Structure formats: C-alpha cells, structure tokens
Coordinates of C-alpha atoms in Angstrom, one line a residue:
M1 CA -15.1 -32.0 -30.3
T2 CA -16.2 -31.8 -33.9
R3 CA -13.8 -29.9 -36.1
F4 CA -14.9 -27.4 -38.7
D5 CA -13.9 -28.2 -42.3
P6 CA -11.2 -25.9 -43.7
I7 CA -12.5 -23.8 -46.5
E8 CA -11.0 -21.9 -49.4
S9 CA -9.6 -18.5 -48.6
D10 CA -11.6 -16.6 -51.2
T11 CA -15.3 -16.1 -50.2
R12 CA -16.4 -16.2 -53.8
T13 CA -15.7 -19.9 -53.9
G14 CA -18.5 -20.7 -51.4
N15 CA -22.0 -19.8 -50.2
R16 CA -22.0 -20.6 -46.5
A17 CA -22.7 -17.7 -44.1
I18 CA -22.9 -17.6 -40.3
V19 CA -24.7 -14.7 -38.5
I20 CA -23.9 -14.4 -34.8
G21 CA -27.0 -13.0 -33.1
A22 CA -30.6 -13.0 -34.1
G23 CA -31.3 -9.4 -33.2
L24 CA -33.1 -7.2 -35.8
G25 CA -29.8 -6.3 -37.4
G26 CA -28.7 -10.0 -37.5
L27 CA -32.1 -11.1 -39.0
A28 CA -32.0 -8.3 -41.6
S29 CA -28.5 -9.3 -42.5
A30 CA -29.5 -13.0 -42.8
M31 CA -32.3 -12.0 -45.1
R32 CA -30.0 -9.9 -47.2
L33 CA -27.4 -12.7 -47.4
G34 CA -30.1 -15.3 -48.3
A35 CA -31.3 -13.0 -51.1
K36 CA -27.7 -13.0 -52.4
G37 CA -27.6 -16.8 -52.5
Y38 CA -26.0 -17.7 -49.2
K39 CA -27.0 -20.6 -47.1
V40 CA -27.3 -18.8 -43.8
T41 CA -27.0 -20.1 -40.2
V42 CA -28.1 -17.7 -37.5
I43 CA -27.0 -18.4 -34.0
D44 CA -28.3 -16.8 -30.8
K45 CA -28.0 -17.5 -27.1
L46 CA -31.7 -16.5 -26.5
D47 CA -34.6 -18.9 -27.0
V48 CA -36.5 -16.5 -29.4
P49 CA -35.4 -14.3 -32.2
G50 CA -35.3 -10.5 -31.9
G51 CA -32.5 -9.7 -29.5
R52 CA -33.4 -6.4 -27.8
G53 CA -36.6 -6.5 -29.9
S54 CA -37.7 -9.8 -28.4
A55 CA -40.6 -10.3 -25.9
I56 CA -41.4 -12.2 -22.8
W57 CA -44.9 -13.7 -22.2
Q58 CA -46.0 -13.8 -18.6
D59 CA -49.4 -14.3 -17.0
G60 CA -51.3 -13.5 -20.2
H61 CA -49.2 -10.3 -20.9
R62 CA -46.7 -9.8 -23.7
F63 CA -43.9 -7.6 -22.7
D64 CA -42.0 -6.1 -25.6
L65 CA -38.6 -5.8 -24.2
G66 CA -36.9 -3.1 -26.3
P67 CA -38.0 -0.9 -29.2
T68 CA -41.6 0.1 -29.2
I69 CA -42.0 2.0 -32.5
V70 CA -41.3 1.6 -36.2
T71 CA -40.1 4.6 -38.2
V72 CA -38.9 5.0 -41.8
P73 CA -41.2 2.1 -42.9
Q74 CA -39.7 2.2 -46.4
L75 CA -36.6 0.5 -45.0
Y76 CA -38.6 -2.6 -44.2
R77 CA -40.4 -2.5 -47.5
E78 CA -37.0 -2.5 -49.3
L79 CA -35.7 -5.3 -47.1
W80 CA -38.8 -7.5 -47.8
A81 CA -38.7 -6.6 -51.5
A82 CA -35.0 -7.7 -51.7
C83 CA -36.3 -11.1 -50.6
G84 CA -39.1 -11.2 -53.1
R85 CA -41.7 -10.5 -50.4
R86 CA -44.2 -7.8 -49.6
F87 CA -43.8 -6.2 -46.1
E88 CA -47.5 -5.4 -45.7
D89 CA -48.3 -9.1 -46.2
D90 CA -46.3 -10.0 -43.0
V91 CA -46.5 -7.0 -40.7
D92 CA -49.5 -4.9 -39.7
L93 CA -48.3 -1.3 -39.0
R94 CA -50.6 1.2 -37.3
A95 CA -49.8 4.9 -37.4
L96 CA -49.7 6.5 -34.0
T97 CA -51.6 9.8 -33.5
P98 CA -50.2 11.4 -31.4
F99 CA -46.6 10.0 -31.4
Y100 CA -46.2 10.7 -27.7
E101 CA -47.0 13.2 -25.0
I102 CA -44.3 15.0 -23.0
R103 CA -45.2 16.1 -19.4
W104 CA -43.4 18.3 -16.9
P105 CA -43.8 18.3 -13.1
D106 CA -45.5 21.7 -13.3
G107 CA -48.3 20.4 -15.5
T108 CA -47.0 21.7 -18.8
T109 CA -47.5 19.2 -21.7
F110 CA -46.3 18.9 -25.3
T111 CA -48.0 16.5 -27.7
A112 CA -45.8 15.4 -30.6
Q113 CA -47.6 14.6 -33.8
Q114 CA -47.1 14.5 -37.6
D115 CA -49.2 17.5 -38.6
T116 CA -46.9 20.6 -38.9
D117 CA -49.5 23.1 -38.0
A118 CA -50.5 21.1 -35.0
M119 CA -46.9 21.1 -33.9
R120 CA -46.7 24.9 -34.4
A121 CA -49.7 25.2 -32.1
E122 CA -48.0 23.0 -29.5
V123 CA -44.9 25.2 -29.6
A124 CA -47.0 28.4 -29.4
K125 CA -48.8 27.0 -26.3
I126 CA -45.5 26.9 -24.5
E127 CA -43.7 29.9 -26.1
P128 CA -45.3 31.8 -29.0
R129 CA -42.0 33.5 -29.9
D130 CA -40.5 30.1 -30.6
V131 CA -42.8 29.2 -33.6
A132 CA -40.3 30.7 -36.1
G133 CA -37.5 28.8 -34.4
F134 CA -39.5 25.6 -34.8
D135 CA -39.8 26.2 -38.6
K136 CA -36.1 26.8 -38.9
F137 CA -35.3 23.7 -36.8
L138 CA -37.5 21.6 -39.0
R139 CA -35.6 22.9 -42.1
D140 CA -32.3 22.1 -40.3
S141 CA -33.6 18.6 -39.5
A142 CA -34.5 17.9 -43.1
K143 CA -31.0 18.8 -44.4
R144 CA -29.4 16.5 -41.8
Y145 CA -31.8 13.7 -42.6
W146 CA -31.1 13.7 -46.3
F147 CA -27.3 13.9 -45.8
G148 CA -26.9 11.9 -42.5
F149 CA -29.4 9.1 -43.1
E150 CA -30.2 8.8 -46.8
D151 CA -26.6 9.5 -47.9
L152 CA -24.1 8.5 -45.1
G153 CA -26.4 6.0 -43.5
R154 CA -27.0 4.1 -46.7
R155 CA -23.4 3.4 -47.6
S156 CA -20.3 2.1 -46.0
M157 CA -17.9 4.5 -44.2
H158 CA -15.0 2.1 -43.8
K159 CA -12.4 4.0 -45.9
L160 CA -10.7 7.2 -44.6
W161 CA -11.4 8.8 -47.9
D162 CA -15.2 8.3 -47.2
L163 CA -14.7 10.6 -44.2
V164 CA -12.5 13.1 -45.9
Q165 CA -15.0 13.7 -48.7
V166 CA -17.8 14.6 -46.3
L167 CA -15.9 16.8 -43.9
P168 CA -16.9 20.0 -45.7
T169 CA -20.6 19.1 -45.3
F170 CA -20.0 18.2 -41.7
G171 CA -18.6 21.6 -41.2
L172 CA -21.4 23.4 -43.1
L173 CA -24.0 21.6 -41.0
R174 CA -22.1 22.2 -37.7
A175 CA -21.8 18.5 -36.8
D176 CA -19.4 19.7 -34.1
R177 CA -22.4 21.3 -32.3
S178 CA -24.4 19.1 -29.9
V179 CA -28.1 18.3 -30.4
Y180 CA -29.0 20.3 -27.3
A181 CA -26.8 23.3 -28.4
H182 CA -28.6 23.3 -31.8
A183 CA -32.0 23.2 -30.2
A184 CA -30.9 26.1 -27.9
K185 CA -30.0 28.1 -31.0
R186 CA -33.6 27.8 -32.3
F187 CA -35.7 27.8 -29.1
R188 CA -35.8 30.3 -26.2
N189 CA -37.9 28.1 -23.9
E190 CA -36.0 25.5 -22.0
K191 CA -38.9 23.0 -22.1
L192 CA -39.0 23.3 -25.9
R193 CA -35.2 22.8 -26.0
M194 CA -35.8 19.5 -24.2
A195 CA -38.7 18.5 -26.4
F196 CA -36.6 18.9 -29.6
S197 CA -33.3 17.5 -28.2
F198 CA -34.1 14.4 -26.2
H199 CA -34.3 12.0 -29.2
P200 CA -30.6 10.8 -29.0
L201 CA -31.6 9.1 -25.7
F202 CA -33.5 6.6 -28.0
I203 CA -30.2 5.5 -29.4
G204 CA -28.1 5.8 -26.2
G205 CA -26.6 9.3 -26.7
D206 CA -26.3 12.3 -24.4
P207 CA -28.1 15.2 -26.1
T208 CA -25.6 17.7 -24.7
H209 CA -22.7 15.8 -26.4
V210 CA -24.0 13.9 -29.3
T211 CA -23.5 15.5 -32.8
S212 CA -26.3 17.7 -34.0
M213 CA -26.7 15.5 -37.1
Y214 CA -29.1 13.6 -34.9
I215 CA -31.7 16.4 -35.0
L216 CA -32.7 14.5 -38.2
V217 CA -35.2 12.6 -36.1
S218 CA -37.7 15.5 -36.1
Y219 CA -37.9 15.5 -39.9
L220 CA -38.0 11.7 -40.0
E221 CA -41.0 11.6 -37.7
K222 CA -42.8 14.4 -39.5
E223 CA -42.2 13.0 -43.0
F224 CA -42.9 9.3 -42.4
G225 CA -44.8 9.2 -39.1
V226 CA -44.4 6.9 -36.1
H227 CA -45.9 3.5 -36.2
Y228 CA -46.6 0.5 -34.0
A229 CA -46.3 -3.1 -35.3
M230 CA -49.2 -5.2 -34.2
D231 CA -47.7 -8.2 -32.4
G232 CA -44.8 -5.8 -31.5
L233 CA -41.2 -5.9 -32.7
A234 CA -41.1 -9.5 -31.5
G235 CA -43.8 -10.4 -34.0
M236 CA -41.9 -8.7 -36.8
A237 CA -38.7 -10.5 -35.7
A238 CA -40.6 -13.8 -35.9
R239 CA -41.7 -13.0 -39.5
M240 CA -38.1 -12.2 -40.4
A241 CA -36.9 -15.5 -38.9
E242 CA -39.5 -17.3 -41.0
I243 CA -38.2 -15.6 -44.2
V244 CA -34.7 -16.7 -43.4
E245 CA -35.9 -20.3 -43.0
D246 CA -38.0 -20.0 -46.3
Q247 CA -34.7 -19.0 -48.0
G248 CA -33.2 -22.3 -46.8
G249 CA -31.5 -20.8 -43.8
T250 CA -31.3 -22.2 -40.3
L251 CA -31.8 -20.6 -36.8
L252 CA -29.9 -22.2 -33.9
M253 CA -31.5 -20.7 -30.8
D254 CA -30.4 -21.4 -27.2
T255 CA -26.9 -21.7 -28.7
A256 CA -24.0 -19.5 -27.6
V257 CA -21.0 -18.6 -29.8
D258 CA -17.7 -18.6 -27.9
E259 CA -15.2 -17.5 -30.5
I260 CA -14.8 -16.5 -34.2
V261 CA -12.3 -19.0 -35.6
V262 CA -9.5 -17.1 -37.5
D263 CA -6.9 -18.8 -39.6
G264 CA -4.5 -17.2 -42.1
G265 CA -5.9 -13.8 -41.4
R266 CA -9.4 -14.8 -42.3
A267 CA -12.5 -15.6 -40.4
R268 CA -13.2 -19.3 -41.1
G269 CA -16.3 -19.9 -38.9
V270 CA -17.2 -20.0 -35.3
R271 CA -16.7 -22.2 -32.2
L272 CA -19.7 -22.7 -30.0
K273 CA -19.7 -22.9 -26.2
S274 CA -20.3 -26.7 -26.7
G275 CA -17.0 -27.0 -28.5
L276 CA -18.6 -27.6 -31.9
E277 CA -17.0 -25.7 -34.7
L278 CA -19.0 -24.5 -37.8
G279 CA -17.3 -23.4 -41.0
A280 CA -18.4 -20.5 -43.2
D281 CA -17.3 -18.4 -46.1
V282 CA -18.7 -15.3 -44.5
V283 CA -19.1 -14.5 -40.8
V284 CA -21.3 -11.7 -39.7
S285 CA -21.4 -10.5 -36.1
N286 CA -24.6 -9.0 -34.8
A287 CA -23.2 -9.2 -31.3
D288 CA -22.1 -5.9 -29.7
A289 CA -19.0 -4.6 -31.4
G290 CA -17.2 -4.4 -28.1
H291 CA -18.1 -8.1 -27.3
T292 CA -17.1 -9.1 -30.9
Y293 CA -13.6 -7.7 -30.6
N294 CA -12.9 -8.2 -26.9
H295 CA -14.3 -11.7 -26.5
L296 CA -15.2 -13.4 -29.8
M297 CA -11.9 -12.2 -31.4
R298 CA -9.8 -12.6 -28.2
N299 CA -7.3 -15.0 -29.7
A300 CA -6.8 -13.2 -32.9
P301 CA -4.4 -10.3 -33.4
R302 CA -6.1 -6.9 -33.6
K303 CA -4.6 -3.6 -34.8
R304 CA -7.4 -1.1 -34.3
W305 CA -10.0 -2.5 -31.9
T306 CA -7.6 -3.6 -29.2
P307 CA -8.6 -4.1 -25.5
A308 CA -6.9 -0.7 -24.8
R309 CA -8.9 1.0 -27.5
L310 CA -12.2 -0.5 -26.4
K311 CA -11.4 0.5 -22.8
R312 CA -11.2 4.1 -23.9
T313 CA -14.5 3.9 -25.9
R314 CA -17.5 5.7 -24.5
Y315 CA -20.6 3.5 -24.3
S316 CA -24.2 4.5 -24.1
M317 CA -26.1 4.8 -20.9
S318 CA -27.9 1.8 -19.5
L319 CA -31.5 1.3 -18.6
F320 CA -33.7 0.4 -15.7
V321 CA -36.9 -1.1 -17.2
W322 CA -40.0 -2.1 -15.2
Y323 CA -42.5 -4.3 -17.1
F324 CA -45.8 -4.8 -15.4
G325 CA -49.4 -5.8 -16.0
T326 CA -52.4 -4.1 -14.3
K327 CA -55.7 -5.7 -13.5
G328 CA -59.0 -4.2 -14.7
T329 CA -57.5 -0.9 -15.8
R330 CA -58.4 -0.8 -19.5
D331 CA -61.0 2.0 -18.9
Q332 CA -58.9 3.7 -16.3
W333 CA -56.3 6.5 -16.8
S334 CA -58.1 7.6 -20.0
D335 CA -55.6 10.5 -20.5
V336 CA -52.7 8.1 -20.7
G337 CA -52.0 7.1 -24.3
H338 CA -49.6 4.8 -26.1
H339 CA -46.4 6.8 -25.2
T340 CA -45.8 9.3 -22.4
I341 CA -42.5 10.9 -21.4
L342 CA -42.4 12.2 -17.8
N343 CA -39.6 14.7 -17.2
A344 CA -37.6 15.1 -14.1
P345 CA -37.3 18.6 -12.6
R346 CA -33.8 18.7 -14.1
Y347 CA -32.8 18.0 -17.7
K348 CA -29.1 18.9 -18.4
G349 CA -28.1 18.2 -14.7
L350 CA -29.7 14.7 -14.9
L351 CA -28.0 14.0 -18.2
N352 CA -24.7 15.0 -16.6
D353 CA -25.3 12.6 -13.7
I354 CA -26.1 9.7 -16.0
F355 CA -23.4 10.1 -18.7
I356 CA -20.5 12.0 -17.1
K357 CA -20.6 11.4 -13.4
G358 CA -22.1 7.9 -13.6
K359 CA -24.2 8.8 -10.6
L360 CA -27.6 7.2 -9.8
A361 CA -29.6 10.4 -9.2
D362 CA -32.6 10.8 -6.9
D363 CA -34.8 12.2 -9.6
M364 CA -35.6 10.4 -12.9
S365 CA -37.2 10.9 -16.3
L366 CA -39.5 8.1 -17.4
Y367 CA -40.6 6.7 -20.8
V368 CA -43.9 5.0 -20.4
H369 CA -45.2 2.6 -23.0
R370 CA -48.9 1.5 -22.8
P371 CA -49.3 -0.7 -25.9
S372 CA -52.7 -2.1 -24.8
V373 CA -54.4 1.1 -25.9
T374 CA -53.4 0.2 -29.5
D375 CA -53.1 -3.6 -29.3
P376 CA -55.4 -5.2 -26.8
S377 CA -53.9 -8.6 -27.4
V378 CA -50.9 -7.7 -25.3
A379 CA -52.9 -8.2 -22.1
P380 CA -55.9 -10.2 -20.8
E381 CA -59.3 -8.7 -21.5
G382 CA -59.8 -5.5 -19.5
D383 CA -56.2 -5.4 -18.3
D384 CA -53.2 -3.3 -19.4
T385 CA -49.6 -4.0 -20.2
F386 CA -47.0 -1.3 -19.3
Y387 CA -43.2 -0.8 -19.8
V388 CA -41.6 2.0 -18.0
L389 CA -38.0 2.9 -18.8
S390 CA -35.5 5.1 -16.9
P391 CA -32.0 6.0 -18.3
V392 CA -29.3 5.2 -15.7
P393 CA -25.5 5.0 -15.7
H394 CA -23.9 2.0 -17.3
L395 CA -21.9 -0.4 -15.1
G396 CA -18.5 0.9 -16.3
H397 CA -18.9 3.9 -14.0
G398 CA -19.0 1.6 -10.9
G399 CA -20.6 2.5 -7.6
V400 CA -24.1 1.1 -8.1
D401 CA -24.9 -2.3 -6.7
W402 CA -28.2 -3.2 -8.4
S403 CA -28.8 -6.2 -6.2
V404 CA -29.2 -3.5 -3.5
E405 CA -30.6 -0.6 -5.4
A406 CA -33.2 -2.2 -7.7
D407 CA -36.0 -2.4 -5.2
A408 CA -35.4 1.1 -4.0
Y409 CA -35.2 2.5 -7.5
K410 CA -38.4 0.7 -8.5
A411 CA -40.2 2.2 -5.4
K412 CA -39.1 5.7 -6.5
M413 CA -40.3 5.0 -10.0
L414 CA -43.7 3.9 -8.6
K415 CA -44.0 7.1 -6.6
V416 CA -43.4 9.2 -9.7
L417 CA -45.9 7.2 -11.7
E418 CA -48.6 7.5 -9.0
D419 CA -48.0 11.2 -8.4
Q420 CA -47.8 12.3 -12.0
L421 CA -49.5 9.7 -14.3
L422 CA -51.2 6.6 -12.9
P423 CA -52.9 7.3 -9.5
G424 CA -53.6 4.1 -7.6
L425 CA -51.2 2.1 -9.6
S426 CA -49.8 0.1 -6.7
D427 CA -53.1 -1.6 -6.0
K428 CA -53.5 -2.7 -9.7
I429 CA -50.2 -4.4 -10.5
S430 CA -50.8 -8.1 -11.2
T431 CA -47.4 -9.2 -12.6
E432 CA -44.0 -7.7 -13.2
I433 CA -40.4 -8.1 -14.5
V434 CA -37.5 -5.8 -13.9
F435 CA -34.4 -5.4 -16.1
T436 CA -31.4 -3.6 -14.6
P437 CA -28.0 -2.8 -16.3
E438 CA -26.9 -6.2 -15.1
T439 CA -29.6 -7.8 -17.2
F440 CA -28.4 -6.0 -20.3
R441 CA -24.9 -7.2 -19.6
D442 CA -25.9 -10.8 -19.0
R443 CA -28.8 -11.2 -21.5
Y444 CA -27.4 -9.3 -24.4
L445 CA -23.7 -9.6 -23.6
S446 CA -23.5 -5.8 -23.7
P447 CA -20.3 -4.3 -22.4
H448 CA -21.0 -2.4 -19.1
G449 CA -24.6 -3.3 -19.5
S450 CA -25.0 -0.4 -22.0
G451 CA -28.4 -0.2 -23.6
F452 CA -27.3 0.9 -27.1
S453 CA -23.7 -0.1 -27.5
I454 CA -21.1 2.6 -28.4
E455 CA -22.4 6.2 -27.8
P456 CA -22.9 8.1 -31.0
R457 CA -20.6 11.0 -30.4
I458 CA -19.0 12.7 -33.4
L459 CA -15.6 10.9 -32.9
Q460 CA -17.5 7.6 -32.5
S461 CA -19.7 7.9 -35.6
A462 CA -19.3 7.1 -39.3
W463 CA -15.6 6.2 -40.1
F464 CA -14.7 6.4 -36.4
R465 CA -17.2 3.7 -35.5
P466 CA -16.4 -0.1 -35.9
H467 CA -16.8 -0.7 -39.6
N468 CA -19.4 -3.0 -41.3
V469 CA -16.5 -4.8 -43.0
S470 CA -13.9 -5.7 -40.3
E471 CA -10.6 -3.9 -40.5
E472 CA -9.0 -6.8 -38.5
V473 CA -9.6 -9.9 -40.5
E474 CA -11.0 -10.8 -43.9
G475 CA -14.3 -12.5 -44.2
L476 CA -15.7 -10.8 -41.1
Y477 CA -18.5 -8.3 -41.2
L478 CA -20.4 -6.4 -38.5
T479 CA -24.0 -5.3 -38.3
G480 CA -26.3 -3.8 -35.6
A481 CA -26.1 -1.0 -33.1
G482 CA -22.4 -0.9 -32.5
T483 CA -21.4 -0.4 -36.1
H484 CA -22.3 2.1 -38.9
P485 CA -24.7 3.8 -39.1
G486 CA -25.6 3.3 -35.4
A487 CA -28.2 2.3 -32.9
G488 CA -32.0 2.5 -33.2
V489 CA -34.1 0.2 -35.3
P490 CA -33.7 2.2 -38.5
G491 CA -29.9 2.2 -38.0
V492 CA -29.6 -1.5 -37.4
I493 CA -31.8 -2.3 -40.4
A494 CA -29.8 0.1 -42.5
S495 CA -26.6 -1.6 -41.3
A496 CA -27.8 -4.8 -43.0
D497 CA -28.3 -2.9 -46.3
V498 CA -24.8 -1.5 -46.1
L499 CA -23.4 -5.0 -45.3
S500 CA -25.1 -6.4 -48.4
Q501 CA -23.3 -3.9 -50.5
L502 CA -19.9 -5.2 -49.2
V503 CA -20.4 -8.9 -49.2
P504 CA -19.9 -10.5 -52.6
D505 CA -22.7 -12.5 -54.2
A506 CA -22.6 -16.2 -53.3
V507 CA -21.4 -18.7 -55.9
K508 CA -24.4 -20.9 -57.0

C-alpha cells in the first residue's frame, strides 16, 4: 500500500485539494478551487462526470439521468467568469416555453410559463376568484427569493450567530408555515394549491412539511425562466470537467474513496478502495453528507454528526425512474411537450403515504420528460427519448422489496401513461432502463436510496444542515445537496460559491 505524504497542518502552506465526487456540486467546487490556485484532484466511482446529472447512452438514445432543467442561469455565468471563461461559449441554453404542463385525471390542465398575464389567465381558467391570490403569492415568492436564495443561499450559515441574526426575518416571512399551507392561504382551489406548492418535490421535500421559504421557486421561474441545456446536464458536466483539467486539475473516474484520512484533528487526504492514500491540504466532499460522516469519517471522532444523529435525520423521498426510447414517434403525441406532470387523484394523501407512512401507494403522480421535442440529438431520427419519474418512499421505511415490486410498479406506470398521455405506448418502446431506490443507494451511495439527500425541513435547513465547513475536523469542507443551501441544481452550484468563500486562497 502506498502511503500518503504527511503535510503541514496549516492549509495556507500548500495548494493541493481533493474533491470527493464529480457531481455538479463537486465539479463546481473544483472549478472554484482551481480559480483560487489549487491543484485539484476530483475522484468519483462513476465512469463519467456529473453524478446525478450524468447520462447513459443506449441504442442511440441519451438518457439524462437526473436534473432536466437549468434555472437561475446567472449562477453558471458567475461560475464560468470566476474561471476566466464565458458560459455561453461552452453551453447552449434554450428557454422553454411553456415550462411544463400539469394535468389532472378529470382533464383539467395548467400550463406554467414565464409571462405573468398568461399565468393569470391559467389561474382564471381554473378559478377566477384566485387571480388576486396569485398576485399576492407571487409577491410573497419574490420576498422569499431575495432573502432565502440571494442572501442566505449565497453565504455560509455555519455559525449559530448566523442563524440568530435571521430569526426575526424567518418569523416575519412565516418560515414555520409549510409550502402547501402558504399556497392554501392564497388559493381557494385545491388544484391551484397543488400547482403552486409541488415544487419542493424537485428537491426532495414534502410540500406539506417543508418550510414556506421554498415558495421562492415561483418567482425564480418567472424572473429568470426555465431552460434546457443542449447536450443535457451531462454535456454541461463534461464542459465543467474540461475546465478543471484546463486549470491543471485531474479527474480520477472509476475510482472509489473509502475513507477521509484524519490525523491530529485535521483532514489530511483520502484512502481509496485500492488502498492508495492521497494527501491534500484541503478535502472537499461532494458525497452525500450522510455517507461522508457515517462512512468516510467512520474512524474519526464526531461530535455533532454522529451515527445516532444521522439515524434521526429525515431524508428526502426516493424515486422510481423509467427511461425508455420509442420507435417512430417523433410526429406522434403532438400535445405532449418537453415536460408534463400527471397528477394522481390524491395529492396530500399521496404525499403522506410517501413521506410519513413510507407506503408504496397504488396511485402515483408522474413527471414526464420528453427532451427530443427540444433536442432531437437525444434519439435516433424519427424516434423519441423519455424519462418518467415517480416519487416513492426511501428504503429507510422498509417494507418494499424492489426486486419484487419493480416490474409491477412499471406496469402501473405504463397504464397511467397510456390512459392519460401516450396512447399506444407499449407497442412503441424500443429500449429501456429502470432506476429504483436501490439504484440510488448503490450508484450514488445515497443513504436509504434517497433522491435528494437530507429533506429540507425548517430544522434541517440553514444552520441546522451539515455545514459547508465541517464542524468535525479542520480542512474538510462539504458541497452538494446534503449541505447548505440545499438540493436542486441551483443549490448545489451555490454551495460551491459558499465553499469558495470559506477556503483560503492557495499559496503559489
């Protein structure tokens, strides 16, 4: 076994950095560290960069595995600019109009878009009396965006005083109220309550329990739009990896980290599964925060993020995702756009089954992604590529054996799709891949197979979340969905910005 070379205890004496995980947060952190003068090594167990934002190519189809949209594009422009690059030179963003269509079993539809008057018309179509409530909700959303994202989300929250200072604003904005409860204050109609409260599901949160700060998404979408990156998030991740290498960094793919090496109360490097030990002045973990502290730090003393504490932590729901290609359908299903949300007959009851009871329900809500209507390169000519996602309980609840349930659940999903959106689908499928919660556990080392790490409830947000600078050992930093400011692509990109404010500049 090769030993790592002992290094000085003060990070300012060196310029070596290791980033564990090549997810979007890890790549953004590597770019930020490279811009600060560090020689960065990024290590990931997958064979391609991107983490949950990576892709699988199969039978001529590109299946984007995770995030499907880009919001708050200025975050990426800032990241590229910090590296002396221009984002638009590397990534082709296309604005989506509409953003998505929501459908209910009774035939009601709601089309989300950027134009405010068009959104008022969509609200009025369902419930004219709720138009005034929509205007109030949008104002509420703007206040929470500027405070929750542009203020709290752009700075570290690792000191208790950081929390104490913002408590009055939390109270003023009723952060104790859930997203759903806030929507219920503004909308009479239950369908509109769903349409303006479901967004926390994009970051793994239960809308009936997640803090109402997350209604900020409505303003975020209106102000900056919703975009699709041609070549997908996997293509953007590839550009990010190239920037890291252009900065002099290295990516070690197909390489698993087994442990963060700690000596004298300081992170000194990492030990790989192979036994090789690599030294560093700064260690950044883009692995799930639970995996970081439970596994990678298993031999180091921990005061806050102990196994008992992590066992009590509430994790996000998991996902059942069916990726499939269809033959000769490019001109079929003309009413099905880039994004469609199919609602189950129940909303709050289904959320309760998924998040609280941990029960695999008979009904399901589906998020349908059809990128081939925007980016024909994702499929062979004349064909389509689809990704259909259903929120399901994470593995920590127990009771679901996916080796038994996967085929039956996919069959139920197929019936919903054929009945409500894609008639004749079963005869058109040409290739497919299925991800269950077990895939999320094994592929991404996600505790309980959760889709988005720690659930963003109020007592698991900001200061209460694992900090960007570790409270356990010096020289260790965290980035990505499980740390501040939270899950979702904007959150993980912002976590790298926060991290760069905490890590000292490298010594040249």
